[in-house]
CSV table of C-alpha atoms and ligand atoms in Angstrom, one decimal:
chain,number,residue,atom,x,y,z
D,23,MET,CA,2.8,39.2,-60.9
D,24,ALA,CA,2.0,36.1,-63.0
D,25,TYR,CA,-0.4,36.3,-65.8
D,26,LEU,CA,-2.2,33.2,-64.5
D,27,THR,CA,-2.2,31.7,-60.9
D,28,LEU,CA,-3.5,28.8,-59.6
D,29,LYS,CA,-4.0,28.9,-55.8
D,30,ASP,CA,-4.5,25.7,-54.0
D,31,VAL,CA,-7.0,24.5,-56.6
D,32,ASN,CA,-8.9,21.3,-55.9
D,33,LYS,CA,-11.5,19.6,-57.8
D,34,ILE,CA,-13.9,17.2,-56.2
D,35,TYR,CA,-16.3,15.8,-58.8
D,36,PRO,CA,-20.1,15.6,-57.7
D,37,ASN,CA,-19.7,11.8,-57.0
D,38,GLY,CA,-16.9,12.6,-54.5
D,39,TYR,CA,-13.9,11.7,-56.5
D,40,HIS,CA,-11.2,14.2,-55.6
D,41,ALA,CA,-9.5,14.3,-58.8
D,42,VAL,CA,-7.0,17.4,-58.0
D,43,HIS,CA,-5.5,18.5,-54.8
D,44,ASP,CA,-3.8,21.6,-54.0
D,45,PHE,CA,-2.7,22.3,-57.4
D,46,ASN,CA,-0.5,25.7,-57.2
D,47,LEU,CA,1.5,27.0,-60.2
D,48,GLU,CA,2.0,30.6,-61.6
D,49,ILE,CA,2.4,31.1,-65.1
D,50,GLU,CA,4.1,34.2,-66.9
D,51,LYS,CA,2.6,35.7,-70.3
D,52,GLY,CA,3.9,34.0,-73.3
D,53,GLU,CA,5.0,30.8,-71.4
D,54,PHE,CA,4.6,27.4,-73.0
D,55,ILE,CA,3.5,25.1,-70.0
D,56,VAL,CA,3.2,21.2,-70.5
D,57,PHE,CA,0.9,19.0,-68.2
D,58,VAL,CA,2.4,15.6,-68.3
D,59,GLY,CA,1.2,12.4,-66.4
D,60,SER,CA,-0.3,9.4,-67.0
D,61,SER,CA,-4.0,8.7,-68.1
D,62,GLY,CA,-6.2,10.0,-65.1
D,63,CYS,CA,-4.0,11.9,-63.0
D,64,GLY,CA,-5.9,15.1,-63.4
D,65,LYS,CA,-4.5,17.0,-66.1
D,66,SER,CA,-7.6,17.6,-68.3
D,67,THR,CA,-9.5,18.4,-65.0
D,68,THR,CA,-7.0,21.2,-64.2
D,69,LEU,CA,-7.0,22.4,-67.9
D,70,ARG,CA,-10.8,22.3,-67.8
D,71,MET,CA,-11.1,24.3,-64.7
D,72,ILE,CA,-8.8,27.0,-66.5
D,73,ALA,CA,-10.9,27.0,-69.2
D,74,GLY,CA,-14.2,27.6,-67.0
D,75,LEU,CA,-15.6,24.1,-68.2
D,76,GLU,CA,-15.7,22.8,-64.7
D,77,ASP,CA,-15.7,24.6,-61.5
D,78,ILE,CA,-13.3,24.9,-58.9
D,79,SER,CA,-14.2,23.1,-55.6
D,80,LYS,CA,-11.8,24.8,-53.7
D,81,GLY,CA,-8.9,27.6,-54.3
D,82,GLU,CA,-8.4,30.3,-56.5
D,83,PHE,CA,-7.9,30.9,-60.1
D,84,LEU,CA,-6.4,34.3,-61.3
D,85,ILE,CA,-6.1,36.1,-64.6
D,86,ASP,CA,-4.0,39.1,-64.6
D,87,GLY,CA,-4.3,39.2,-60.6
D,88,LYS,CA,-8.3,39.1,-61.0
D,89,ARG,CA,-10.2,36.5,-59.4
D,90,ALA,CA,-11.4,34.4,-62.4
D,91,ASN,CA,-13.2,31.5,-60.8
D,92,GLU,CA,-16.7,32.9,-61.3
D,93,MET,CA,-16.2,34.2,-65.3
D,94,GLY,CA,-17.4,32.2,-68.1
D,95,PRO,CA,-15.6,30.4,-70.4
D,96,ARG,CA,-15.9,33.6,-73.0
D,97,GLU,CA,-15.2,36.2,-70.6
D,98,ARG,CA,-11.7,34.4,-69.7
D,99,GLY,CA,-10.1,35.5,-73.1
D,100,ILE,CA,-9.1,31.6,-73.6
D,101,ALA,CA,-9.1,29.3,-76.6
D,102,MET,CA,-9.0,25.7,-76.4
D,103,VAL,CA,-8.1,22.9,-78.9
D,104,PHE,CA,-9.5,19.2,-78.0
D,105,GLN,CA,-8.4,16.0,-78.8
D,106,SER,CA,-10.9,15.7,-81.6
D,107,TYR,CA,-10.6,18.2,-84.1
D,108,ALA,CA,-14.2,19.7,-83.9
D,109,LEU,CA,-14.2,21.2,-87.4
D,110,TYR,CA,-17.5,21.8,-88.9
D,111,PRO,CA,-17.9,19.1,-91.6
D,112,HIS,CA,-20.1,21.1,-94.1
D,113,MET,CA,-17.8,24.1,-94.0
D,114,SER,CA,-14.8,24.8,-96.1
D,115,VAL,CA,-11.6,25.7,-94.3
D,116,TYR,CA,-12.2,29.3,-95.0
D,117,ASP,CA,-15.4,29.0,-93.4
D,118,ASN,CA,-14.1,26.9,-90.3
D,119,LEU,CA,-11.6,29.6,-89.6
D,120,ALA,CA,-13.9,32.6,-90.2
D,121,PHE,CA,-16.7,31.2,-88.2
D,122,GLY,CA,-16.1,32.6,-84.6
D,123,LEU,CA,-15.3,36.0,-85.8
D,124,THR,CA,-18.5,35.9,-88.1
D,125,LEU,CA,-20.6,35.1,-84.7
D,126,GLN,CA,-18.9,37.8,-82.9
D,127,GLY,CA,-19.9,40.4,-86.0
D,128,VAL,CA,-16.6,41.2,-86.9
D,129,ASP,CA,-16.5,43.1,-90.2
D,130,GLU,CA,-16.0,41.0,-93.5
D,131,ASP,CA,-13.0,42.7,-94.7
D,132,VAL,CA,-11.1,42.2,-91.4
D,133,ILE,CA,-12.3,38.6,-91.1
D,134,ASP,CA,-10.9,37.9,-94.6
D,135,GLU,CA,-7.7,39.6,-93.7
D,136,LYS,CA,-7.3,37.5,-90.3
D,137,VAL,CA,-8.3,34.3,-92.1
D,138,ARG,CA,-5.6,34.7,-94.7
D,139,ARG,CA,-2.8,35.6,-92.2
D,140,THR,CA,-3.8,32.7,-90.2
D,141,ALA,CA,-3.7,30.4,-93.0
D,142,ALA,CA,-0.6,31.8,-94.1
D,143,VAL,CA,1.2,31.0,-90.9
D,144,LEU,CA,-0.2,27.4,-90.6
D,145,GLY,CA,0.6,26.7,-94.1
D,146,LEU,CA,-3.3,26.4,-95.2
D,147,THR,CA,-3.6,29.2,-97.8
D,148,ASP,CA,-3.8,26.4,-100.8
D,149,TYR,CA,-6.8,24.5,-98.9
D,150,LEU,CA,-8.9,27.2,-98.0
D,151,ASP,CA,-11.8,26.0,-100.4
D,152,ARG,CA,-11.4,22.3,-99.2
D,153,MET,CA,-13.9,20.7,-97.0
D,154,PRO,CA,-12.5,18.7,-94.1
D,155,ARG,CA,-13.0,15.5,-95.1
D,156,ALA,CA,-10.7,16.5,-98.0
D,157,LEU,CA,-7.8,17.2,-95.9
D,158,SER,CA,-5.1,14.8,-94.0
D,159,GLY,CA,-5.3,14.4,-90.4
D,160,GLY,CA,-2.4,16.9,-89.8
D,161,GLN,CA,-4.1,19.5,-92.0
D,162,ARG,CA,-7.2,19.3,-90.2
D,163,GLN,CA,-5.4,19.6,-87.0
D,164,ARG,CA,-3.8,22.9,-88.2
D,165,VAL,CA,-7.2,24.2,-89.2
D,166,ALA,CA,-8.3,23.3,-85.7
D,167,VAL,CA,-5.3,25.2,-84.2
D,168,GLY,CA,-6.2,28.0,-86.6
D,169,ARG,CA,-9.5,28.4,-85.1
D,170,ALA,CA,-8.4,28.9,-82.0
D,171,ILE,CA,-5.4,31.3,-82.8
D,172,ILE,CA,-7.5,33.8,-85.1
D,173,ARG,CA,-9.3,35.1,-82.0
D,174,LYS,CA,-6.1,36.5,-80.7
D,175,VAL,CA,-6.9,35.1,-77.2
D,176,GLY,CA,-4.4,35.7,-74.4
D,177,VAL,CA,-4.1,32.0,-73.3
D,178,PHE,CA,-4.4,28.8,-75.5
D,179,LEU,CA,-5.3,25.5,-74.1
D,180,MET,CA,-4.5,22.3,-75.9
D,181,ASP,CA,-5.6,18.8,-74.6
D,182,GLU,CA,-3.9,15.9,-76.3
D,183,PRO,CA,-4.1,17.8,-79.6
D,184,LEU,CA,-2.1,15.3,-81.6
D,185,SER,CA,-3.3,12.0,-80.0
D,186,ASN,CA,-5.2,11.4,-83.4
D,187,LEU,CA,-2.2,11.3,-85.5
D,188,ASP,CA,0.4,8.9,-86.6
D,189,ALA,CA,3.8,8.9,-85.3
D,190,LYS,CA,5.5,10.9,-88.0
D,191,GLN,CA,2.6,13.4,-88.4
D,192,ARG,CA,2.8,14.1,-84.5
D,193,VAL,CA,6.7,15.0,-84.9
D,194,THR,CA,6.0,17.5,-87.5
D,195,MET,CA,3.0,19.1,-85.8
D,196,ARG,CA,5.2,18.9,-83.0
D,197,SER,CA,7.4,21.4,-84.3
D,198,GLU,CA,4.8,23.3,-86.1
D,199,ILE,CA,2.9,24.2,-82.7
D,200,THR,CA,6.4,25.2,-81.2
D,201,GLN,CA,6.9,27.4,-84.5
D,202,ILE,CA,3.2,28.7,-84.0
D,203,HIS,CA,3.7,29.5,-80.7
D,204,ARG,CA,6.8,31.3,-81.0
D,205,GLU,CA,4.8,33.6,-83.8
D,206,THR,CA,2.0,34.0,-81.7
D,207,GLU,CA,3.6,34.5,-78.2
D,208,ALA,CA,0.2,33.4,-76.7
D,209,THR,CA,0.5,31.9,-73.3
D,210,THR,CA,-0.1,28.2,-73.7
D,211,ILE,CA,-1.2,25.0,-71.8
D,212,TYR,CA,-0.7,21.8,-73.5
D,213,VAL,CA,-1.6,18.6,-71.9
D,214,THR,CA,-0.1,15.2,-73.0
D,215,HIS,CA,0.8,11.9,-71.5
D,216,ASP,CA,3.8,11.7,-73.8
D,217,GLN,CA,7.0,12.7,-72.3
D,218,THR,CA,8.7,13.3,-75.6
D,219,GLU,CA,6.2,15.9,-76.5
D,220,ALA,CA,6.7,17.6,-73.0
D,221,MET,CA,10.3,17.4,-72.9
D,222,THR,CA,10.4,19.0,-76.8
D,223,MET,CA,7.7,21.7,-76.7
D,224,ALA,CA,7.5,23.1,-72.9
D,225,ASP,CA,9.4,25.9,-71.7
D,226,ARG,CA,8.0,24.4,-68.1
D,227,ILE,CA,6.9,21.2,-67.4
D,228,VAL,CA,4.2,20.1,-64.7
D,229,VAL,CA,4.5,16.4,-63.7
D,230,MET,CA,1.4,15.2,-62.1
D,231,ARG,CA,0.6,12.0,-60.3
D,232,ASP,CA,-2.8,10.8,-58.9
D,233,GLY,CA,-4.1,14.5,-59.0
D,234,ARG,CA,-0.9,16.1,-57.2
D,235,ILE,CA,2.0,18.1,-58.8
D,236,GLN,CA,5.1,16.2,-58.5
D,237,GLN,CA,7.4,18.7,-60.0
D,238,VAL,CA,7.5,21.9,-61.8
D,239,GLY,CA,10.6,22.8,-63.8
D,240,THR,CA,12.6,23.3,-67.3
D,241,PRO,CA,12.8,20.1,-69.3
D,242,TYR,CA,16.6,20.4,-68.1
D,243,GLU,CA,15.8,20.7,-64.3
D,244,LEU,CA,13.3,17.6,-64.6
D,245,TYR,CA,15.7,15.3,-66.5
D,246,PHE,CA,19.0,16.1,-64.6
D,247,ARG,CA,17.3,17.1,-61.1
D,248,PRO,CA,14.3,15.2,-60.6
D,249,ALA,CA,12.4,15.5,-57.4
D,250,ASN,CA,11.6,12.3,-56.6
D,251,VAL,CA,11.7,8.5,-57.8
D,252,PHE,CA,8.6,9.1,-59.9
D,253,VAL,CA,9.7,12.1,-62.0
D,254,ALA,CA,13.1,10.3,-62.3
D,255,GLY,CA,11.3,7.2,-63.7
D,256,PHE,CA,9.0,9.1,-66.0
D,257,ILE,CA,11.0,11.2,-67.7
D,258,GLY,CA,13.5,9.6,-70.0
D,259,GLU,CA,13.7,6.4,-72.3
D,260,PRO,CA,14.8,3.9,-71.3
D,261,PRO,CA,14.0,5.0,-67.8
D,262,MET,CA,16.7,5.8,-65.0
D,263,ASN,CA,17.9,2.9,-63.5
D,264,PHE,CA,17.2,2.3,-59.5
D,265,VAL,CA,19.1,0.4,-56.9
D,266,ARG,CA,17.1,0.1,-54.1
D,267,GLY,CA,18.7,-1.2,-50.7
D,268,THR,CA,19.2,-0.5,-47.1
D,269,VAL,CA,22.3,1.4,-46.1
D,270,LYS,CA,24.8,-1.1,-44.2
D,271,GLY,CA,28.0,0.2,-43.1
D,272,GLY,CA,27.5,3.4,-45.5
D,273,CYS,CA,27.0,1.1,-48.5
D,274,ILE,CA,24.1,-0.6,-50.6
D,275,GLY,CA,24.6,-3.5,-52.6
D,276,PHE,CA,24.2,-4.0,-56.4
D,277,GLY,CA,24.9,-7.6,-57.2
D,278,ALA,CA,28.6,-8.3,-55.5
D,279,THR,CA,29.4,-4.5,-55.9
D,280,GLN,CA,29.2,-2.6,-52.7
D,281,ILE,CA,28.2,1.0,-53.4
D,282,ASN,CA,29.8,3.3,-51.0
D,283,LEU,CA,27.8,5.9,-50.4
D,284,ALA,CA,30.1,8.3,-48.3
D,285,PRO,CA,31.8,10.2,-51.1
D,286,ILE,CA,28.6,11.6,-52.3
D,287,LEU,CA,26.4,11.7,-48.9
D,288,GLU,CA,29.3,13.1,-46.7
D,289,GLU,CA,27.7,14.1,-43.4
D,290,LYS,CA,24.1,13.0,-44.3
D,291,LEU,CA,25.5,9.3,-44.1
D,292,GLY,CA,25.3,8.8,-40.4
D,293,TYR,CA,21.5,9.5,-40.6
D,294,TYR,CA,20.8,7.1,-43.7
D,295,GLU,CA,22.5,4.2,-42.0
D,296,GLY,CA,20.1,0.9,-41.6
D,297,LYS,CA,17.5,3.3,-43.8
D,298,PRO,CA,16.3,2.2,-47.2
D,299,ILE,CA,17.8,4.5,-50.2
D,300,VAL,CA,17.5,4.6,-54.0
D,301,PHE,CA,20.4,4.9,-55.9
D,302,GLY,CA,19.6,6.2,-59.6
D,303,PHE,CA,21.6,6.5,-62.7
D,304,ARG,CA,20.4,7.0,-66.2
D,305,PRO,CA,21.6,4.8,-68.9
D,306,GLU,CA,23.5,7.0,-70.7
D,307,ALA,CA,25.2,8.2,-67.9
D,308,ILE,CA,27.8,5.3,-67.8
D,309,ARG,CA,31.5,5.7,-68.6
D,310,LEU,CA,34.4,3.4,-69.1
D,311,PRO,CA,35.7,1.9,-66.1
D,312,GLU,CA,38.7,3.7,-65.6
D,313,GLU,CA,36.7,7.1,-65.0
D,314,LYS,CA,37.9,9.1,-61.7
D,315,ASP,CA,35.2,10.0,-58.9
D,316,ALA,CA,32.8,7.4,-60.0
D,317,TYR,CA,31.4,4.1,-59.0
D,318,ARG,CA,32.5,1.1,-60.8
D,319,PHE,CA,30.3,-1.8,-61.3
D,320,ARG,CA,30.8,-5.3,-62.6
D,321,CYS,CA,27.9,-7.1,-64.2
D,322,GLN,CA,26.7,-9.5,-66.9
D,323,VAL,CA,25.3,-8.9,-70.4
D,324,GLU,CA,21.4,-10.3,-70.5
D,325,LEU,CA,20.5,-8.8,-73.9
D,326,THR,CA,21.3,-6.1,-76.4
D,327,GLU,CA,19.1,-4.3,-78.7
D,328,MET,CA,21.0,-1.9,-81.6
D,329,LEU,CA,18.9,1.0,-82.3
D,330,GLY,CA,21.3,2.7,-84.8
D,331,ASP,CA,21.6,5.7,-82.7
D,332,ASN,CA,22.6,3.8,-79.3
D,333,THR,CA,22.6,0.0,-78.2
D,334,ASN,CA,20.6,-0.7,-75.1
D,335,VAL,CA,22.5,-3.2,-73.2
D,336,TYR,CA,20.4,-5.1,-70.4
D,337,ILE,CA,22.7,-6.0,-67.8
D,338,SER,CA,22.2,-8.1,-64.4
D,339,ALA,CA,24.4,-8.4,-61.2
D,340,GLY,CA,23.0,-11.0,-58.8
D,341,GLU,CA,19.4,-10.3,-58.7
D,342,ASP,CA,19.9,-6.5,-59.9
D,343,ARG,CA,19.0,-5.4,-63.4
D,344,ALA,CA,19.7,-2.2,-65.3
D,345,ILE,CA,19.8,-0.9,-68.7
D,346,LEU,CA,23.0,0.8,-70.3
D,347,LYS,CA,23.0,2.9,-73.3
D,348,VAL,CA,26.0,2.6,-75.1
D,349,ASP,CA,27.7,3.3,-78.6
D,350,PRO,CA,26.1,1.2,-81.3
D,351,HIS,CA,29.7,0.3,-82.9
D,352,ASP,CA,30.7,-1.5,-79.2
D,353,THR,CA,29.5,-5.4,-79.6
D,354,HIS,CA,28.7,-6.7,-76.4
D,355,GLU,CA,28.2,-10.4,-76.2
D,356,MET,CA,25.5,-12.3,-74.5
D,357,ASP,CA,26.6,-13.7,-70.9
D,358,ALA,CA,29.8,-11.7,-71.2
D,359,ALA,CA,31.2,-9.8,-68.2
D,360,LEU,CA,31.0,-6.3,-68.4
D,361,GLU,CA,32.5,-3.4,-66.4
D,362,PHE,CA,31.4,0.1,-66.1
D,363,SER,CA,31.3,3.2,-63.9
D,364,VAL,CA,28.8,5.9,-63.0
D,365,PRO,CA,30.4,9.5,-62.4
D,366,TYR,CA,29.4,10.6,-58.7
D,367,GLU,CA,28.1,13.8,-60.4
D,368,SER,CA,25.6,11.6,-62.4
D,369,VAL,CA,24.0,9.7,-59.4
D,370,SER,CA,20.3,10.7,-58.3
D,371,LEU,CA,19.9,9.7,-54.8
D,372,PHE,CA,16.5,9.4,-53.2
D,373,ASP,CA,15.0,8.5,-49.7
D,374,GLY,CA,13.8,5.1,-49.8
D,375,GLU,CA,10.6,6.1,-47.5
D,376,THR,CA,9.6,9.6,-49.0
D,377,GLU,CA,11.1,8.7,-52.2
D,378,GLN,CA,12.1,12.2,-52.5
D,379,VAL,CA,15.5,13.5,-53.8
D,380,ILE,CA,18.5,13.8,-51.2
D,381,PRO,CA,20.8,16.4,-52.4
D,382,THR,CA,24.4,15.0,-52.7
D,383,LYS,CA,27.7,16.7,-52.6
D,384,TYR,CA,27.5,16.8,-56.4
D,385,THR,CA,23.8,17.8,-57.2
D,386,LYS,CA,23.1,20.3,-54.4
C,430,ADP,P1,-6.2,12.9,-67.3
C,430,ADP,O1,-6.5,14.2,-68.2
C,430,ADP,O2,-5.1,13.0,-66.7
C,430,ADP,O3,-6.1,11.7,-68.2
C,430,ADP,P2,-8.5,13.5,-66.0
C,430,ADP,O4,-8.5,15.0,-65.7
C,430,ADP,O5,-9.4,13.3,-67.3
C,430,ADP,O6,-7.4,12.9,-66.2
C,430,ADP,O7,-9.1,12.6,-64.9
C,430,ADP,C1,-8.7,12.7,-63.4
C,430,ADP,C2,-9.7,11.6,-62.8
C,430,ADP,O8,-10.7,12.1,-62.4
C,430,ADP,C3,-9.8,10.3,-63.3
C,430,ADP,O9,-9.6,9.6,-62.5
C,430,ADP,C4,-11.6,10.0,-63.9
C,430,ADP,O10,-11.9,9.2,-63.7
C,430,ADP,C5,-11.7,11.3,-62.9
C,430,ADP,N1,-13.1,12.0,-63.5
C,430,ADP,C6,-13.0,13.1,-64.8
C,430,ADP,N2,-14.1,13.5,-64.8
C,430,ADP,C7,-15.1,12.9,-63.8
C,430,ADP,C8,-16.4,13.1,-63.6
C,430,ADP,N3,-17.1,14.2,-64.3
C,430,ADP,N4,-16.9,12.7,-62.4
C,430,ADP,C9,-16.1,12.0,-61.6
C,430,ADP,N5,-14.8,11.7,-62.0
C,430,ADP,C10,-14.1,12.1,-62.8
């Protein structure tokens, strides 16, 4: 049985706002789960219901198979790290780490051992006597994490814990949190709006939009097998290219190119005749035009961005636009003609009405 279970969980705030709709998820012990989505999509609300800081309006939350809806935050064995570090400013790092255990009446020797072990894991041993104001943002963050992990709780919740750090610190802390997770093996739920954090840290990602789960999967599944247009466009930078069109004679147009869907859609082609379809391909999925089992496109270069590790080429074909990721050593002149191909296996097709994925011969 799963360690944490959310069954048809809903949140309707007292003002009537329905913030979370039928949230279903099973989390195994030790998993690192990331909730990702844009601001306001219901990530924090869901996390706070798990923590016991918000009531569950409808549905059930189980810990180890036991209904936890009515349990208080303390009873749940859950620790939460918030966006703001919430350190006690008048206490040293040592006392900040020790505080929760002191309140619980834990033996001083035991506290001392735990504080020192936690500080060692987090690289804070040399800072135990410092006050929070004498620490960098990253160090304060580590103390905040330390205060949560020292309690040896079963579940660890983090709400945008890196949002106050600069870009470089975020990258460092990202790998540190992953490392801490590996060492503590605590079940973790991490909330972020940043898809890179989600992709780099998660065992499984939950993509949310408007209070609803869009897809649950490993970073690999979300990237290569997105369930719908939203997830396909949300994960990946630059985002997936989409060609939208109505199927006519088994084809949709990209500029002057006719994309014949027959080789990838096979027997489903008839059903989609006359219906809208979305043809998606990732910027880096393009190949040389000679490629076999691939679509060939002809386009014009609009703009290039050399980023060092790759170059983004913005292209157009008639009214259609796309971005291609190419080798930085390739030069592409503005307005020059360009030919490229997209292997059949790299195409994501979506129903233009429901926006849900259509399995193709190559992706099912
Ligand atoms: P996220 O964490 O994804 O940014 P939240 O869970 O904080 O989103 O919020 C989800 C939605 O619920 C937002 O539209 C927000 O305005 C709304 N909301 C949050 N708290 C309350 C509240 N106490 N009362 C009414 N609406 C709220």
